[in-house]
Short mmCIF file of C-alpha atoms and ligand atoms in Angstrom, two decimals:
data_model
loop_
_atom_site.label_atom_id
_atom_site.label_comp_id
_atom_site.label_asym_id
_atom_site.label_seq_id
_atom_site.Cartn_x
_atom_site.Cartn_y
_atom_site.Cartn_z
CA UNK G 1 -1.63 -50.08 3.02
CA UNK G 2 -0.03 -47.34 1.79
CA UNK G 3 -1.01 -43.76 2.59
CA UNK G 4 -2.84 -41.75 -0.16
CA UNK G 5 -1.07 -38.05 -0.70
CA UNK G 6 -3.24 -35.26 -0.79
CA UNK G 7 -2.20 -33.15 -3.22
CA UNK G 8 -2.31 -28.98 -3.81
CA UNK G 9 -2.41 -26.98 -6.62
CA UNK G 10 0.45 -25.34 -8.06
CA UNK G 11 1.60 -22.11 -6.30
CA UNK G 12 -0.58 -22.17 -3.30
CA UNK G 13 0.14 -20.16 -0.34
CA UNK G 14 0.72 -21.90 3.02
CA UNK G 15 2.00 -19.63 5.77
CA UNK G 16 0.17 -18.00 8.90
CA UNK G 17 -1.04 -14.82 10.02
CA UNK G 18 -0.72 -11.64 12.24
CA UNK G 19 -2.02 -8.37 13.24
CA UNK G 20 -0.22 -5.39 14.89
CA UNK G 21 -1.80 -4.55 17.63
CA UNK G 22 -0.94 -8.36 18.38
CA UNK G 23 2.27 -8.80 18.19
CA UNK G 24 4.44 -5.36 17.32
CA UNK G 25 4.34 -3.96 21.40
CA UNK G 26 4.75 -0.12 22.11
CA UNK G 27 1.10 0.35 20.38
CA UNK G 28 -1.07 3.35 21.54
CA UNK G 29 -4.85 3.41 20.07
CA UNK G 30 -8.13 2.59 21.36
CA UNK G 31 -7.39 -0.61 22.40
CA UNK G 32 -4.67 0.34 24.26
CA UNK G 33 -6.42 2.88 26.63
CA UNK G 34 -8.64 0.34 27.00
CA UNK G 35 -6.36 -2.55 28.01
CA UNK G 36 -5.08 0.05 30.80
CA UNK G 37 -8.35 1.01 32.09
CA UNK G 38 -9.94 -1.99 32.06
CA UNK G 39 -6.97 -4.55 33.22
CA UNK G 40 -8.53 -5.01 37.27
CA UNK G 41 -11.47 -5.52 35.98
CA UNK G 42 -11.17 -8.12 33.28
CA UNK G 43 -8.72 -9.68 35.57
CA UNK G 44 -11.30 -9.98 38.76
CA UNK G 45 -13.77 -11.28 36.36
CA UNK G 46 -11.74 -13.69 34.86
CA UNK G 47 -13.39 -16.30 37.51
CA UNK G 48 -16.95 -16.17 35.83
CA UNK G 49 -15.96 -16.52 32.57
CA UNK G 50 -14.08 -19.71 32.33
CA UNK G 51 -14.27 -23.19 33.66
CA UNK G 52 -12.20 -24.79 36.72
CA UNK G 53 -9.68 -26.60 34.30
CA UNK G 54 -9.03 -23.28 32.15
CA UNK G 55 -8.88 -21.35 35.82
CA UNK G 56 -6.13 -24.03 36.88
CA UNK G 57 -4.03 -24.29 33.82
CA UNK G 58 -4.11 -20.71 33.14
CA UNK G 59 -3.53 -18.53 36.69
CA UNK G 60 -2.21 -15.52 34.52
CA UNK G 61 -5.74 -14.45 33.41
CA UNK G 62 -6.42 -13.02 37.07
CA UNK G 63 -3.51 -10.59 36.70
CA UNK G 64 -4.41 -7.72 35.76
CA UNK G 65 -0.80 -6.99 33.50
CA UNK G 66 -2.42 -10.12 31.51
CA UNK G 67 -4.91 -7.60 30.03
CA UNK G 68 -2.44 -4.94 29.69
CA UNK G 69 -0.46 -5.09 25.92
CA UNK G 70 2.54 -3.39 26.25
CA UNK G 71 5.41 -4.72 24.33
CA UNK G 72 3.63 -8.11 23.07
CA UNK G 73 5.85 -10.08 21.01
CA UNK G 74 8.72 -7.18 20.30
CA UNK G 75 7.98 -7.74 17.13
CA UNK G 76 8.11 -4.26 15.86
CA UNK G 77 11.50 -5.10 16.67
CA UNK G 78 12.27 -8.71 16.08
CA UNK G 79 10.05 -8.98 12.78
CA UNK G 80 13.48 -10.29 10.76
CA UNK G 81 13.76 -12.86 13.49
CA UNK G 82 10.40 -13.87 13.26
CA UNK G 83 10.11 -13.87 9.60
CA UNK G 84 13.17 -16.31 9.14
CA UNK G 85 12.02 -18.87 11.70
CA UNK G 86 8.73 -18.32 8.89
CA UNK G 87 10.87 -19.00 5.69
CA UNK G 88 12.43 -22.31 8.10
CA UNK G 89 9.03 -23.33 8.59
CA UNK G 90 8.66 -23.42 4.83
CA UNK G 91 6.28 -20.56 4.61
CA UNK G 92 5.68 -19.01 1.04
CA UNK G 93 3.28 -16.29 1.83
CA UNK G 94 2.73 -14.31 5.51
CA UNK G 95 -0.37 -12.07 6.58
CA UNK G 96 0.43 -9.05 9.10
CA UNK G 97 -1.62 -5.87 9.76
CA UNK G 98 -0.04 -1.95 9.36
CA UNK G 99 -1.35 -0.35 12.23
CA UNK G 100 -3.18 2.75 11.64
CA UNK G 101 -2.02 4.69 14.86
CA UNK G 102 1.43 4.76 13.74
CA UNK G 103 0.95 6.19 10.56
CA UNK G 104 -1.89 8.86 11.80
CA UNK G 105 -1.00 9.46 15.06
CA UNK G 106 -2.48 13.05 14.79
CA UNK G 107 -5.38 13.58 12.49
CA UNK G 108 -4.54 14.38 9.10
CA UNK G 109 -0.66 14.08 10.05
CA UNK G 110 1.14 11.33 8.16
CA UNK G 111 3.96 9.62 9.48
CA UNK G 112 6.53 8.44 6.90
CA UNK G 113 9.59 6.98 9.09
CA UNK G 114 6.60 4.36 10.05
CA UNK G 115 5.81 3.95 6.51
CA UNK G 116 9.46 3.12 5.67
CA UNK G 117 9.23 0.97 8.66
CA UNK G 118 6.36 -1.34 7.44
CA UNK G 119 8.04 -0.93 3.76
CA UNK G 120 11.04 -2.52 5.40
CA UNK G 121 8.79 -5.44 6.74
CA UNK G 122 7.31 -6.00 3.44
CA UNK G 123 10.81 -5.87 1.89
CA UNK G 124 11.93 -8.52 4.51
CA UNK G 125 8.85 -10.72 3.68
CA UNK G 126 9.65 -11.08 0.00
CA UNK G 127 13.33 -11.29 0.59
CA UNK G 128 12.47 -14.68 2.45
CA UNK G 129 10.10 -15.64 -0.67
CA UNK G 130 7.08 -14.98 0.91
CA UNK G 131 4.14 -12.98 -0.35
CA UNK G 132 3.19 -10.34 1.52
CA UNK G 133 -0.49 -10.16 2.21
CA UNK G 134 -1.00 -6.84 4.18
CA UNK G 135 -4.12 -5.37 6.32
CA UNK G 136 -5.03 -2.19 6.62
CA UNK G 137 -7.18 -3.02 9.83
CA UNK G 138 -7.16 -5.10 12.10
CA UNK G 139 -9.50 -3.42 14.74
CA UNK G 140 -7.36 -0.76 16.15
CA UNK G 141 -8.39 2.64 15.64
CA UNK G 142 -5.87 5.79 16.45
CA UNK G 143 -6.96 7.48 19.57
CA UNK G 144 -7.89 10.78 17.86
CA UNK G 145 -10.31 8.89 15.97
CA UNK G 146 -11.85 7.00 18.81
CA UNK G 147 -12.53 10.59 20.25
CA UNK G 148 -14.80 11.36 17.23
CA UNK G 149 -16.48 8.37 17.71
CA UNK G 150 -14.68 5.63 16.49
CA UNK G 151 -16.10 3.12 13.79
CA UNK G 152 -19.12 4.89 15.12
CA UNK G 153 -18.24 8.08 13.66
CA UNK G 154 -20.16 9.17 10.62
CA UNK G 155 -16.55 10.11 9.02
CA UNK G 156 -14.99 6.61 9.66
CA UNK G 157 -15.51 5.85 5.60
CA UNK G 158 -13.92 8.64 5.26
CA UNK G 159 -11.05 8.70 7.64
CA UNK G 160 -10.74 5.51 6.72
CA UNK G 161 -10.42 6.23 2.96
CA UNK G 162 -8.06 9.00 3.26
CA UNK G 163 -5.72 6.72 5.17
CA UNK G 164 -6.18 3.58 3.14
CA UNK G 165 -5.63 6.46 0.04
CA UNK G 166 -1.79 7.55 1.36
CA UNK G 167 -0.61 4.11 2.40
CA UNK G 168 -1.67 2.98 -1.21
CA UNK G 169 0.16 5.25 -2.73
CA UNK G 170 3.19 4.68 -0.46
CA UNK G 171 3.04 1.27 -0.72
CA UNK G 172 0.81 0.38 -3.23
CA UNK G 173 3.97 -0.84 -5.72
CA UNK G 174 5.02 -2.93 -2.75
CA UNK G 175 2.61 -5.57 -2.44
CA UNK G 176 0.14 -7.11 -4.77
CA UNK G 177 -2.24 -8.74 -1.94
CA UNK G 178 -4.23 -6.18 0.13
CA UNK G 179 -6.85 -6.84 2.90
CA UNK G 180 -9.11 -3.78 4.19
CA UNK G 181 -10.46 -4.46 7.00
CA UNK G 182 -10.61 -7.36 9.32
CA UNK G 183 -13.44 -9.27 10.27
CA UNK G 184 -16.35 -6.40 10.69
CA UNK G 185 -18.80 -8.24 12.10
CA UNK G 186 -16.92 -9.75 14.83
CA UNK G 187 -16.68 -5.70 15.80
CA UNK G 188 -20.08 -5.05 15.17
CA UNK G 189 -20.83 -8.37 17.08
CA UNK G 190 -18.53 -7.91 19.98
CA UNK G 191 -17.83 -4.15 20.62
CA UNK G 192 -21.32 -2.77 19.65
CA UNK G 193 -23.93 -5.33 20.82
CA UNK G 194 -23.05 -7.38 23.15
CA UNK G 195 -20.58 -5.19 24.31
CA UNK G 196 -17.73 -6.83 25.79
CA UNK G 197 -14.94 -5.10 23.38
CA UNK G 198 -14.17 -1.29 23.18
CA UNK G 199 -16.28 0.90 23.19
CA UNK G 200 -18.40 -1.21 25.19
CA UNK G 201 -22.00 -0.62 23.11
CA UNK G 202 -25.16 -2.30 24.13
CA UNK G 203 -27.25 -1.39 20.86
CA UNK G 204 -28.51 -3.46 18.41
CA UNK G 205 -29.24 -0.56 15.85
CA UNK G 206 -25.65 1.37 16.22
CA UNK G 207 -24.38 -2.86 15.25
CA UNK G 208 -26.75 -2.74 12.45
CA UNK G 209 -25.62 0.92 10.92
CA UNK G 210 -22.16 -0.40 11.33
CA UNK G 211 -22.52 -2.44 8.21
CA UNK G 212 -22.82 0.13 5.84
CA UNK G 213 -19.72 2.12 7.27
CA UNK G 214 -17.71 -0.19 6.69
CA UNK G 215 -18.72 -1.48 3.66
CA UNK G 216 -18.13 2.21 1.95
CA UNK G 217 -14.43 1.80 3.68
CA UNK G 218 -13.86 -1.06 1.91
CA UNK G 219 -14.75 0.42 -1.24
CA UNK G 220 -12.93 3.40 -1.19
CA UNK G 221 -10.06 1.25 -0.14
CA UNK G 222 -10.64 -0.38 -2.60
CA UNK G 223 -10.59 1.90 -5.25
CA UNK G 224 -7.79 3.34 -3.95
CA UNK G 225 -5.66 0.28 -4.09
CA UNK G 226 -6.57 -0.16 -7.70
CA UNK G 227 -5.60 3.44 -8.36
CA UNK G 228 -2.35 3.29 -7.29
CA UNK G 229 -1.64 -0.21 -9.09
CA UNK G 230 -4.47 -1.77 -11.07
CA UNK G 231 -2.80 -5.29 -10.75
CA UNK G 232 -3.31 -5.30 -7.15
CA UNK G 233 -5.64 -7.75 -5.17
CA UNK G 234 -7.61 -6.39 -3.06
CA UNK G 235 -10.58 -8.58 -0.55
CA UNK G 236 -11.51 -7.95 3.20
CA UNK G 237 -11.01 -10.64 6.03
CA UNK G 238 -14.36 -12.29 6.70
CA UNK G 239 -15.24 -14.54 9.83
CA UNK G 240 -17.68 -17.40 8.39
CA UNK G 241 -19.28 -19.27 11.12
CA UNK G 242 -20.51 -22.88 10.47
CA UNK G 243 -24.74 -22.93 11.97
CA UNK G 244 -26.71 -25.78 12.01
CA UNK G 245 -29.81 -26.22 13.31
CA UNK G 246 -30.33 -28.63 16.79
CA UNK G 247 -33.69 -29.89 15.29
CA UNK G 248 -33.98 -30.20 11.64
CA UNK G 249 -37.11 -28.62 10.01
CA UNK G 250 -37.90 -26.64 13.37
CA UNK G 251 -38.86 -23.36 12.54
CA UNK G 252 -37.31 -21.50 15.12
CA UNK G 253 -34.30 -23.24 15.07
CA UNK G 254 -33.79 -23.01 11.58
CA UNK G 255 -34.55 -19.23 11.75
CA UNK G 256 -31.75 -18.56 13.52
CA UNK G 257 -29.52 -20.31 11.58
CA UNK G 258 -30.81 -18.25 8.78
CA UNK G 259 -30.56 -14.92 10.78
CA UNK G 260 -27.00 -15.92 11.72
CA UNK G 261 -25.81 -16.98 8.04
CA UNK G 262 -27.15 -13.51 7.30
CA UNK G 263 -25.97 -11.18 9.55
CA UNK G 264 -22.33 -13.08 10.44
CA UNK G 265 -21.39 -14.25 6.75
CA UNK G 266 -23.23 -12.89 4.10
CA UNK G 267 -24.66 -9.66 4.92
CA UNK G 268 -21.13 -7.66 4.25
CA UNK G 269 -20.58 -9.55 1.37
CA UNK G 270 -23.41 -8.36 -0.24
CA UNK G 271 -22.67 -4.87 0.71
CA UNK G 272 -19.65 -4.91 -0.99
CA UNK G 273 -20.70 -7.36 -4.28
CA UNK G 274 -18.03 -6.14 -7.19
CA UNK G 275 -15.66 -5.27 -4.80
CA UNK G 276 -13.72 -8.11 -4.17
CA UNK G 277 -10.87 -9.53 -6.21
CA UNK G 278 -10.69 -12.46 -4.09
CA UNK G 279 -12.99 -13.67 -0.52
CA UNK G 280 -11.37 -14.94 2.35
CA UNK G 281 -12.23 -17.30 5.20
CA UNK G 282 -11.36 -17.00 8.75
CA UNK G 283 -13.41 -19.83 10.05
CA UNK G 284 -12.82 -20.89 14.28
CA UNK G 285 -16.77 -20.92 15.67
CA UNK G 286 -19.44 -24.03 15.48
CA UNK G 287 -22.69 -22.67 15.72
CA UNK G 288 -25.62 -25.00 16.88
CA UNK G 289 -28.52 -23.02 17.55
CA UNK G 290 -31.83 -24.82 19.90
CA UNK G 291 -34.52 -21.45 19.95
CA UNK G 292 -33.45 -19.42 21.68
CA UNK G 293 -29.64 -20.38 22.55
CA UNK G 294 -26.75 -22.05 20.87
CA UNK G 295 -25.87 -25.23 22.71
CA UNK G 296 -22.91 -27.17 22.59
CA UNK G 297 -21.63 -30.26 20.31
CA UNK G 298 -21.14 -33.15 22.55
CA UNK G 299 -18.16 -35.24 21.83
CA UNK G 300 -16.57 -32.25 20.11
CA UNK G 301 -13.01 -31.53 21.37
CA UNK G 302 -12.22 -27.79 22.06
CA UNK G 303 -9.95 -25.44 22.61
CA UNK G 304 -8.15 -24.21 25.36
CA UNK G 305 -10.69 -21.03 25.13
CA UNK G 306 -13.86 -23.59 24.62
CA UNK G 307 -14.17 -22.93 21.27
CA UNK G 308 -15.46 -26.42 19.59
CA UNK G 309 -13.14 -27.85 16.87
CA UNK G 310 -15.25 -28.83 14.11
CA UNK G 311 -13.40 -28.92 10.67
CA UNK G 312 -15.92 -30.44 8.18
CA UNK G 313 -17.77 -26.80 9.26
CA UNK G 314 -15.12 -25.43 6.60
CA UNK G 315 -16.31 -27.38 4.14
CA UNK G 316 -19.66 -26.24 4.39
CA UNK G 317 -18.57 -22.27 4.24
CA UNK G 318 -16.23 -22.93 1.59
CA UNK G 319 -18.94 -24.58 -0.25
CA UNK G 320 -21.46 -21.99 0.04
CA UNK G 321 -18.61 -19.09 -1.10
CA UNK G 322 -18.28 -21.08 -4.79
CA UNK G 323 -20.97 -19.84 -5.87
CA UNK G 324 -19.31 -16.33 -6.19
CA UNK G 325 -17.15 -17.39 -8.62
CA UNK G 326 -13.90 -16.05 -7.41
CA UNK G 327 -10.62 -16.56 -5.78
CA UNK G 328 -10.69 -17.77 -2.19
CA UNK G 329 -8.13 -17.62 0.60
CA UNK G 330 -8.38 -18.96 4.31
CA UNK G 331 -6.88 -16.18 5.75
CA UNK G 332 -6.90 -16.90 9.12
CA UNK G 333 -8.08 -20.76 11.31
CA UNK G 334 -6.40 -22.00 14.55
CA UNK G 335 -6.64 -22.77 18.47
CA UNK G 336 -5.79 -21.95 21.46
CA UNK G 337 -3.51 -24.88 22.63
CA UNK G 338 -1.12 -23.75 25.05
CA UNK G 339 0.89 -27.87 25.24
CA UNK G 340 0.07 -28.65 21.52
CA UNK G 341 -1.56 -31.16 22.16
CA UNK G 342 -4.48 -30.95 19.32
CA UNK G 343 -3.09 -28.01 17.02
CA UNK G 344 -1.48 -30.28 14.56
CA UNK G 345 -4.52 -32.76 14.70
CA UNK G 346 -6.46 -29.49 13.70
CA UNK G 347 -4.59 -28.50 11.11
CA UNK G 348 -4.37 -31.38 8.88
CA UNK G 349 -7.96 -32.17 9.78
CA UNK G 350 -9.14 -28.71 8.63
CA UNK G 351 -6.46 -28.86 5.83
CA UNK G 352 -8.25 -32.49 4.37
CA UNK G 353 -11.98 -30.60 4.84
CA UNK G 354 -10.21 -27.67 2.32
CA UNK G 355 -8.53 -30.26 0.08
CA UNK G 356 -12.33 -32.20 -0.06
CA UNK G 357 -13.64 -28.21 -0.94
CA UNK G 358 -10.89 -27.96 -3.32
CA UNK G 359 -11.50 -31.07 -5.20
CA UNK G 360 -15.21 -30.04 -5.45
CA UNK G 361 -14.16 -27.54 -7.53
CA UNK G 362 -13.48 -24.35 -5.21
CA UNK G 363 -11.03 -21.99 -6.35
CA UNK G 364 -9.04 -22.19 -2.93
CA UNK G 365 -5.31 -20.60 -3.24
CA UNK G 366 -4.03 -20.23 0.22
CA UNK G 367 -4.00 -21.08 3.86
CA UNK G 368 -3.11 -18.81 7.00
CA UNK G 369 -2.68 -20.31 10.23
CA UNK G 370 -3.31 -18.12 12.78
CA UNK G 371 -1.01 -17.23 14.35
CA UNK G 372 2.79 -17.73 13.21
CA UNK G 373 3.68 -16.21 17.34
CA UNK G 374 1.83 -16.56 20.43
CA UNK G 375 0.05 -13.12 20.97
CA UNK G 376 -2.03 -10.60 22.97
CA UNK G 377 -5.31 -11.85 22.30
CA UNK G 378 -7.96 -8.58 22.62
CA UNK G 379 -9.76 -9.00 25.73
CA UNK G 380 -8.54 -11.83 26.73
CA UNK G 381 -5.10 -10.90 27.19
CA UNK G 382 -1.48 -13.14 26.85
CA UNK G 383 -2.99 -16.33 28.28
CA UNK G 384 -4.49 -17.90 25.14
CA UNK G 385 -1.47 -19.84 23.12
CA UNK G 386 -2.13 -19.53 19.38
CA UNK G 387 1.44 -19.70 18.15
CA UNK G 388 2.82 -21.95 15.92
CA UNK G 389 5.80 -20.60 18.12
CA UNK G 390 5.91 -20.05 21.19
CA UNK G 391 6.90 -16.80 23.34
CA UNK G 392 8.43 -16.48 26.48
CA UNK G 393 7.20 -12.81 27.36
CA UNK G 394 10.21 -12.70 29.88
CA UNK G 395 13.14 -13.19 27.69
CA UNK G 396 10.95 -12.92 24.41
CA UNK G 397 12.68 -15.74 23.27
CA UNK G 398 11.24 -17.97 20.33
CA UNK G 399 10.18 -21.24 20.20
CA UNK G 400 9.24 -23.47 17.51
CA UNK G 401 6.33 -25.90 18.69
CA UNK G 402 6.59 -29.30 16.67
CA UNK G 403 3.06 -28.78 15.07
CA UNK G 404 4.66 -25.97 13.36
CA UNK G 405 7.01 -28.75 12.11
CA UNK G 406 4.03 -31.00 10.85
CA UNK G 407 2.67 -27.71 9.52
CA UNK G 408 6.42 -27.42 7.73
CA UNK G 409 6.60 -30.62 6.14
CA UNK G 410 2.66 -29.91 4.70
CA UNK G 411 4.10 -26.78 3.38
CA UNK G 412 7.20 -27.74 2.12
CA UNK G 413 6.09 -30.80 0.19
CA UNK G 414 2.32 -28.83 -1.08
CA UNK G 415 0.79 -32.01 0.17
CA UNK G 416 -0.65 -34.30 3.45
CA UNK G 417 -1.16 -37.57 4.10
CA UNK G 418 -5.13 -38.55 3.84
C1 LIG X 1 -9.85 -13.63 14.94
C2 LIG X 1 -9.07 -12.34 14.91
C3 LIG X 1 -7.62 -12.53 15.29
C4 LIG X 1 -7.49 -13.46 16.50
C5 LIG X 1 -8.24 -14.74 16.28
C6 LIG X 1 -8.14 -15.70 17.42
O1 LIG X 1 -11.21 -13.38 14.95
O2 LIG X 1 -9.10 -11.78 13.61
O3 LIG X 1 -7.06 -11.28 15.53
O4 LIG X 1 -7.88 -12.80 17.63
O5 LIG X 1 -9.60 -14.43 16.07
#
């Protein structure tokens, strides 16, 4: 029988993501600082936090330089490189993050050689026929800023705004596609209650006032953005999780899936409602919730960091976002899978569930794999593989894994096999 194409509307995007902190190397800011002062540690404790097999297959994670960023990917350096192995891969569009430290290094002091910098990556983007789609956030806050309190600080909108304000109208002609901030509840989540990211919080109410900071960023970034072009697009990078409930029609188990659909996917889009030109989805978690825990899926594959591959969860998030009526980009899904073994199995999977979504009538428009280069993933350090190319952190040489191929031929031809 013949294979049935799966086709994609005209002009979508298909390329893959990155953030600074990342990939660029030479980065100092709060997670930086962190990484350094916290390397033994994470690196000792490495042993309770992952299973025999992961322990086996990846030694690096008990030491301690694994934790410790320094010059990532070189690609503050090698972002030409990188961005023609993107245009190979048949890329039209790429996602990276301007990191905030290098433009305000010193509070209220503007760096411009680093804004001609990252106006020389965007220029090197579109020169490959790719669409920039540029971050203003991606977690990393200057040290000066940290000092005050970080995204804690009752100034961050404000700080925030004033940045978001000059690299508008530096850049602002530059690029139509503009995301604020970066997944804010995986911060409030992970760095404010159950502390495990910088600055290490344990409070439920300093993650609850978080939301409300950073909506108002957004906003004034927002407004910004539009003032210094009014054709811009402008969204912010939200992680959607996919909950379901173990026992159907149990009240407690339900609850939490309600409490979880609230406070993980829809509370920030509410607090930002009018705001948005377009939403985004950065979908990798399966939530199953049995009062009080989440369990696991059995018969699920996962990850090389556990994380349970479930794509028709993307369906159901994509489904649920229709209802606002606008524009909707996947701006960041992928795995750990250091011998891509399952990465190009997840893709198309996950790339049928959007083409299902699609067909159902959701405005979808693009698709970011993350990541187009093995990185420094946060606290976990260089271990986890999410590259559709791989890095040798020795030589820093580049190399293509043959998902990314598979990936290619998807984005080359706007179309996979069902
Ligand atoms: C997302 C982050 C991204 C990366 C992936 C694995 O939540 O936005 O930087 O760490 O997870």
């Amino acid at each position: 029988m013949e294979k049935q194409k799966l086709k994609f509307p005209e002009g979508f995007l298909w390329g893959a993501a990155t953030s600074a902190y990342q990939v660029e190397g030479g980065n100092t800011n709060n997670w930086s600082e962190w990484g350094e002062k916290n390397a033994e540690r994470l690196a000792e404790e490495a042993k309770f936090c992952w299973q025999d097999w992961q322990q086996k297959k990846f030694p690096e994670m008990f030491d301690p330089q694994n934790y410790i960023s320094g010059r990532a990917c070189d690609h503050y350096n090698l972002y030409e490189k990188d961005f023609d192995i993107a245009r190979e891969l048949g890329h039209n569009t790429h996602r990276f993050s301007i990191e905030w430290s290098r433009i305000e290094p010193e509070e209220g002091k503007f760096n411009d050689e680093e804004i001609e910098h990252y106006r020389k990556v965007i220029r090197a983007i579109k020169a490959r026929g790719m669409e920039p789609f540029v971050t203003l956030w991606h977690w990393t806050n200057p040290v000066w800023l940290e000092k005050k309190g970080g995204c804690e600080s009752r100034d961050f909108p404000k700080y925030f705004s004033r940045y978001s304000e000059y690299v508008a109208q530096k850049l602002g002609q530059e690029v139509k596609f503009w995301i604020t901030l970066n997944e804010p509840t995986s911060v409030i989540a992970s760095s404010y209650i159950t502390g495990m990211w910088p600055p290490q919080k344990r409070s439920l109410l300093a993650g609850w006032k978080l939301y409300k900071k950073f909506a108002r960023a957004h906003i004034e970034a927002y407004k910004h953005i539009h003032a210094a072009d009014p054709d811009s697009q402008v969204g912010f990078a939200n992680i959607l999780h996919s909950f379901e409930p173990y026992r159907r029609k149990w009240f407690l188990d339900e609850l939490m899936v309600r409490i979880g659909k609230y406070i993980t996917n829809r509370r920030m889009l509410n607090l930002t409602k009018g705001y948005n030109d377009f939403l985004t989805v950065q979908y990798y978690f399966h939530n199953r919730f049995k009062f009080p825990r989440k369990i696991r899926t059995d018969g699920l594959p996962v990850s090389d960091m556990n994380w349970e591959i479930f794509p028709h969860g993307i369906y159901r998030i994509i489904h649920k976002l229709k209802e606002h009526n606008l524009p909707i980009y996947i701006t960041e899904n992928g795995l750990a899978d250091a011998d891509d073994s399952r990465r190009e199995n997840f893709i198309k999977e996950h790339l049928k569930e959007i083409h299902e979504a699609i067909k159902d009538g959701a405005d979808i428009r693009g698709y970011f794999h993350w990541s187009l280069l093995d990185n420094f993933e946060w606290d976990k350090g260089f271990w986890p593989r999410f590259g559709l190319v791989e890095i040798d952190y020795k030589t820093m040489e580049r190399k293509i894994r043959s998902s990314a191929l598979e990936y290619a031929k998807i984005c080359k031809s706007n179309e996979i096999d069902d």
